[in-house]
mmCIF file of C-alpha atoms in Angstrom:
data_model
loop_
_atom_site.group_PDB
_atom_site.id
_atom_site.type_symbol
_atom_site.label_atom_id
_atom_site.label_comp_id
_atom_site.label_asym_id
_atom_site.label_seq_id
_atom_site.Cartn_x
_atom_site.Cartn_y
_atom_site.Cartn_z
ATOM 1 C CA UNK A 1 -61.146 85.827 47.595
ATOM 2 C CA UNK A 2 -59.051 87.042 44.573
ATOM 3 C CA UNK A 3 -60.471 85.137 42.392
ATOM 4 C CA UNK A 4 -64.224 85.526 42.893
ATOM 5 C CA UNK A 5 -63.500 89.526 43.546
ATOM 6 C CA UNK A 6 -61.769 89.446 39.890
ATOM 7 C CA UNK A 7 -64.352 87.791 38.125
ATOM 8 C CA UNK A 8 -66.443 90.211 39.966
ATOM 9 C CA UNK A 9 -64.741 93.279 38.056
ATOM 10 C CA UNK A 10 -64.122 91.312 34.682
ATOM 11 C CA UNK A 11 -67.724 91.067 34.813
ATOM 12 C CA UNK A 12 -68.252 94.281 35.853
ATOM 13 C CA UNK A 13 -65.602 95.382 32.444
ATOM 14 C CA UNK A 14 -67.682 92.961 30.159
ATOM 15 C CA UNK A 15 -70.761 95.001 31.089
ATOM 16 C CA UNK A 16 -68.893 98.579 30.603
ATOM 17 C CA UNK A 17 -67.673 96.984 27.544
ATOM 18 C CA UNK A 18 -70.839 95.809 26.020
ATOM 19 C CA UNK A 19 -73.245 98.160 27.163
ATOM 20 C CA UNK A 20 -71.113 101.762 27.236
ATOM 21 C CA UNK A 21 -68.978 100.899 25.031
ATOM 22 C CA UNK A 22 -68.095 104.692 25.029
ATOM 23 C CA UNK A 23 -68.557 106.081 27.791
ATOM 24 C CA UNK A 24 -66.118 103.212 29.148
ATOM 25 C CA UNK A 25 -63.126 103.742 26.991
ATOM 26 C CA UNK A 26 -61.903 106.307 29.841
ATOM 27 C CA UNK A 27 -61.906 103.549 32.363
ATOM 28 C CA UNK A 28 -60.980 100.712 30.415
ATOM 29 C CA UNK A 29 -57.187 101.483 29.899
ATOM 30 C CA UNK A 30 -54.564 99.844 30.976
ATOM 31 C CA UNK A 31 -53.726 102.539 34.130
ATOM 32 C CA UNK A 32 -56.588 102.071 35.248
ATOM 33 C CA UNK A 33 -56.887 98.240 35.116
ATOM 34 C CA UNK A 34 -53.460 98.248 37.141
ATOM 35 C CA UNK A 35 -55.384 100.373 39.614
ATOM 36 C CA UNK A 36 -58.297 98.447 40.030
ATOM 37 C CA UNK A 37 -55.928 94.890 40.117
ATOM 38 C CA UNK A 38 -54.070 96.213 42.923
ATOM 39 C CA UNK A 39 -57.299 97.470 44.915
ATOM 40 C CA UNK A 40 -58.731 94.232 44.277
ATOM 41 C CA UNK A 41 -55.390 92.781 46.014
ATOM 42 C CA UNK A 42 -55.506 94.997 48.920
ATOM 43 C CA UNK A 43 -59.208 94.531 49.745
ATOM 44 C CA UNK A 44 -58.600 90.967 49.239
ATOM 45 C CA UNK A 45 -55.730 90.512 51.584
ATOM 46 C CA UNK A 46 -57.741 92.835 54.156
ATOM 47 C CA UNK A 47 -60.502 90.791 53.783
ATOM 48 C CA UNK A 48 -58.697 87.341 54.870
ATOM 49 C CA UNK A 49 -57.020 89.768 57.911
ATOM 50 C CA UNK A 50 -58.912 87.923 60.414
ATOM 51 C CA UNK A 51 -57.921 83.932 58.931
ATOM 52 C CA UNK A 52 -53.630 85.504 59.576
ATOM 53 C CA UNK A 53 -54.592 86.711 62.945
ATOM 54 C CA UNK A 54 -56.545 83.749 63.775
ATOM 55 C CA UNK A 55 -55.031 80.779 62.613
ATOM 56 C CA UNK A 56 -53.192 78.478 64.601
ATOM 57 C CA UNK A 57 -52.156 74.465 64.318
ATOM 58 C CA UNK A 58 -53.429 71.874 65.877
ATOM 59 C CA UNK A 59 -51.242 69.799 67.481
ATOM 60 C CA UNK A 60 -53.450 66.783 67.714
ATOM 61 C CA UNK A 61 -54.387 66.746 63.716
ATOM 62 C CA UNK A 62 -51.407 68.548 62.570
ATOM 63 C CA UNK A 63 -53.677 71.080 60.681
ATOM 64 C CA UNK A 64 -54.621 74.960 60.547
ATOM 65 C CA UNK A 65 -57.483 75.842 62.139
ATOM 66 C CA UNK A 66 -59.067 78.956 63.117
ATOM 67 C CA UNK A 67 -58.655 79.600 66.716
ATOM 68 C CA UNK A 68 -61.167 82.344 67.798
ATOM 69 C CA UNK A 69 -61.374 84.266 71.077
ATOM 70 C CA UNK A 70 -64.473 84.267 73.272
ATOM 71 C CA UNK A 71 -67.138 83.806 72.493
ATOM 72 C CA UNK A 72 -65.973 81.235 69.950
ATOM 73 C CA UNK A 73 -69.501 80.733 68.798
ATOM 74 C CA UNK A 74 -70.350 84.615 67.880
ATOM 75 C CA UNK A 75 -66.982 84.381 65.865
ATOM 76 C CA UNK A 76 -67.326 81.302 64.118
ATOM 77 C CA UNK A 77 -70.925 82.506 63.023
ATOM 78 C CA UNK A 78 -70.066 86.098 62.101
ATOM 79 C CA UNK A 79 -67.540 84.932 60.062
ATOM 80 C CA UNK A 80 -68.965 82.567 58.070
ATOM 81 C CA UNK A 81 -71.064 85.309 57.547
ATOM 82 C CA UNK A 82 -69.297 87.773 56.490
ATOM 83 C CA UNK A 83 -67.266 85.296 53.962
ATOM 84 C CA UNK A 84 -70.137 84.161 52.427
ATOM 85 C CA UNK A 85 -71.548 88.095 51.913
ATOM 86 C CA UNK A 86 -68.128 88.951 50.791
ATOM 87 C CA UNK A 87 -67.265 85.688 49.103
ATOM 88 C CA UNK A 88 -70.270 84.609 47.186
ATOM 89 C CA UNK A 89 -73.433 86.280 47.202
ATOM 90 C CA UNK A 90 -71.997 89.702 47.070
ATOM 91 C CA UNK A 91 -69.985 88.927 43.961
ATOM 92 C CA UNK A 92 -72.566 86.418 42.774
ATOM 93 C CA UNK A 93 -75.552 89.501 42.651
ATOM 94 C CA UNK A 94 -72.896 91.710 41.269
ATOM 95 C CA UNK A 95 -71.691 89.016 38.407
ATOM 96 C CA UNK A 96 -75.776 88.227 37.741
ATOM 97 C CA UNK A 97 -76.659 91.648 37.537
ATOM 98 C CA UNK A 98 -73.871 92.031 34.627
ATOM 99 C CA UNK A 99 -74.183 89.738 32.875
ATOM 100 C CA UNK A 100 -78.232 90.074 32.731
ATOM 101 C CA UNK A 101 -78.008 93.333 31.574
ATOM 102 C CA UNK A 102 -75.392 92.601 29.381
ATOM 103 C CA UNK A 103 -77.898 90.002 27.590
ATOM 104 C CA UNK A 104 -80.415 92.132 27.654
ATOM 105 C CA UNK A 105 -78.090 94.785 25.492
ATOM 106 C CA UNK A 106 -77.540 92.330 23.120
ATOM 107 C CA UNK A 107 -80.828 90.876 22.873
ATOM 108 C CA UNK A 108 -82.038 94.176 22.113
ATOM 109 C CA UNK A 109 -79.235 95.185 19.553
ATOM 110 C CA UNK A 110 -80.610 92.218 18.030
ATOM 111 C CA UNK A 111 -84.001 93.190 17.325
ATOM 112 C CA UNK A 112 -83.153 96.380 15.592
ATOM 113 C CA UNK A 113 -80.331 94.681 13.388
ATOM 114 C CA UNK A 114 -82.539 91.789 13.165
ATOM 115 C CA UNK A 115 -79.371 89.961 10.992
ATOM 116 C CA UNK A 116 -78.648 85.926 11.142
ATOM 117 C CA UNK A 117 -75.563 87.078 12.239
ATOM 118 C CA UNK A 118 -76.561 89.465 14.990
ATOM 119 C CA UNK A 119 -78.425 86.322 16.253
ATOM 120 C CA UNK A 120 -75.431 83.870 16.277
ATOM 121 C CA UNK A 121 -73.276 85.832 18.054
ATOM 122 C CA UNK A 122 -76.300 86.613 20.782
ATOM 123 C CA UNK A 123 -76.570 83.349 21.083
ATOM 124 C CA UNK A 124 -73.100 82.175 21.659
ATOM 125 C CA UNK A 125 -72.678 85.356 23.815
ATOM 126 C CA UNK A 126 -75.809 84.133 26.148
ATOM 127 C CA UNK A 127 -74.206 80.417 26.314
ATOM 128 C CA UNK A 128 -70.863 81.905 27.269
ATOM 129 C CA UNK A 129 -72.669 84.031 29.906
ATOM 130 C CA UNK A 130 -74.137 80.830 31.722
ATOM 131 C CA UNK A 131 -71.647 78.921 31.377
ATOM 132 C CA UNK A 132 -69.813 81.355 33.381
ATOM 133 C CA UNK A 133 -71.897 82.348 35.914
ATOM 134 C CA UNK A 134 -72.961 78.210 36.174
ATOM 135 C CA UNK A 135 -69.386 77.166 36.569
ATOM 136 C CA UNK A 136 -68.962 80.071 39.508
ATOM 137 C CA UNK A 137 -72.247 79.088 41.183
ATOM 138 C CA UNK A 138 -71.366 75.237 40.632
ATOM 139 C CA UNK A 139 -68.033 75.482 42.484
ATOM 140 C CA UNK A 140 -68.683 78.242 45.721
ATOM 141 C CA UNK A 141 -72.173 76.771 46.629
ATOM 142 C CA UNK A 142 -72.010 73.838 48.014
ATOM 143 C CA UNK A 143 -68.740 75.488 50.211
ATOM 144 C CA UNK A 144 -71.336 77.774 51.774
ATOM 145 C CA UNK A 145 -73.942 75.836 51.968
ATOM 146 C CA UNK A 146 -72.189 73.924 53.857
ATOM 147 C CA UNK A 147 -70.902 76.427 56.377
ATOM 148 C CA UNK A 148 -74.221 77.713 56.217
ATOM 149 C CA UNK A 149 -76.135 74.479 57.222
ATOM 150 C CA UNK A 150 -73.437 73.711 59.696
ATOM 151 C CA UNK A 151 -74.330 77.536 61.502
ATOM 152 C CA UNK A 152 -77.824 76.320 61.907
ATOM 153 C CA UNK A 153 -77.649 72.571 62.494
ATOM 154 C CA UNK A 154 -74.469 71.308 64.023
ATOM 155 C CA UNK A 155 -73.353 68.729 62.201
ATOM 156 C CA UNK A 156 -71.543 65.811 63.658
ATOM 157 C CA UNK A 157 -67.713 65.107 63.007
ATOM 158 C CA UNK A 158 -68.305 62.136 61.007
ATOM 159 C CA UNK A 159 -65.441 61.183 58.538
ATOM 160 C CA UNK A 160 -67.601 61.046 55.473
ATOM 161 C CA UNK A 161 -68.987 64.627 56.276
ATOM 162 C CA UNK A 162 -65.508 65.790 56.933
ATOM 163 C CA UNK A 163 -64.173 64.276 53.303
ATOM 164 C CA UNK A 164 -67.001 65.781 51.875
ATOM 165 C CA UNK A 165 -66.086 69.179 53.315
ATOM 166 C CA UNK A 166 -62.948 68.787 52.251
ATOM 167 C CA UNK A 167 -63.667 68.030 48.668
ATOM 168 C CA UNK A 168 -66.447 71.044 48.632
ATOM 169 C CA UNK A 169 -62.708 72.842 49.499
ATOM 170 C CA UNK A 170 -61.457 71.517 46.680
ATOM 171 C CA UNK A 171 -64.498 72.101 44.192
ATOM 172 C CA UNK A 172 -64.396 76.210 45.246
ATOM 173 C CA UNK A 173 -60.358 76.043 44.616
ATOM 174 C CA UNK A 174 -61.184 74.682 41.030
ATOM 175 C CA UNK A 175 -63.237 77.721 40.710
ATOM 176 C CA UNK A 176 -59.633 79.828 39.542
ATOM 177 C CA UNK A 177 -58.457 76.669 37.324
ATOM 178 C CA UNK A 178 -62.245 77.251 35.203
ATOM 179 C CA UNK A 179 -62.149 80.928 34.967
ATOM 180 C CA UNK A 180 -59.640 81.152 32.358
ATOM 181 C CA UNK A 181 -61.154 78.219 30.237
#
């Protein structure tokens, strides 16, 4: 959760950045991003609180597995729930939102200036906006939608399903490998 929560906040900076870049020279110090690194590290270890109080191996596949308490079923759903709130669509609104209104800034310093120049670096700054929010989306949504699709329609512990799981694992880890690229 780390990662997504601090993309969440460097988007959230980009915005203050671009769009007050005044106002936000009081919050964007280097205090203050020490702050806001270590709440993001506390919320995200209290976040993943339940996964260290719930985990436990299984003997029989020699893996870590969640182990909830009864009713299993109410547990397993409420917290794929709350993961995917927390995990992607919270942070994936909050990211959009940003980002949308931090084209929409420069789109509109644009007009006004109305220079070739102006309209370059719009550009490249609305390709480097997709590309970031595509590469996020691209690597956390097929993870949920799998947990998702699984709450409503059990799906059967077949080995291809359970590679592909795996891998979908894999694709949302790659997630903190892109973000600095």
């Amino acid at each position: 959760f780390t990662s997504i929560f601090c993309l969440t906040v460097m988007s959230m900076d980009r915005y203050l950045a671009v769009v007050h870049p005044i106002k936000s020279t009081k919050w964007r110090r280097p205090r203050v991003a020490k702050l806001i690194s270590g709440t993001v590290w506390t919320f995200s270890f209290l976040v993943v609180l339940p996964v260290i109080i719930f985990s436990d191996v299984q003997e029989d596949f020699q893996t870590c597995n969640l182990n909830w308490p009864e009713p299993v079923n109410i547990w397993s759903m409420a917290f794929i729930i709350y993961t995917s709130v927390l995990g992607f669509f919270g942070p994936l609104l909050v990211i959009c939102l940003c980002y949308l209104l931090i084209v929409v800034k420069v789109k509109s310093s644009g007009l006004r200036v109305g220079s070739t120049r102006r309209r370059r670096s719009e550009r490249k700054v609305t390709r480097m906006v997709v590309v970031i929010v595509l590469v996020f989306v691209l690597c956390w949504l097929p993870f949920y939608t799998m947990n998702i699709i699984n709450l409503i329609f059990i799906l059967p512990a077949d080995p291809v399903l359970v590679g592909l799981y795996f891998f979908m694992v894999v694709l949302s880890y790659a997630n903190s490998c892109a973000n600095p690229i």
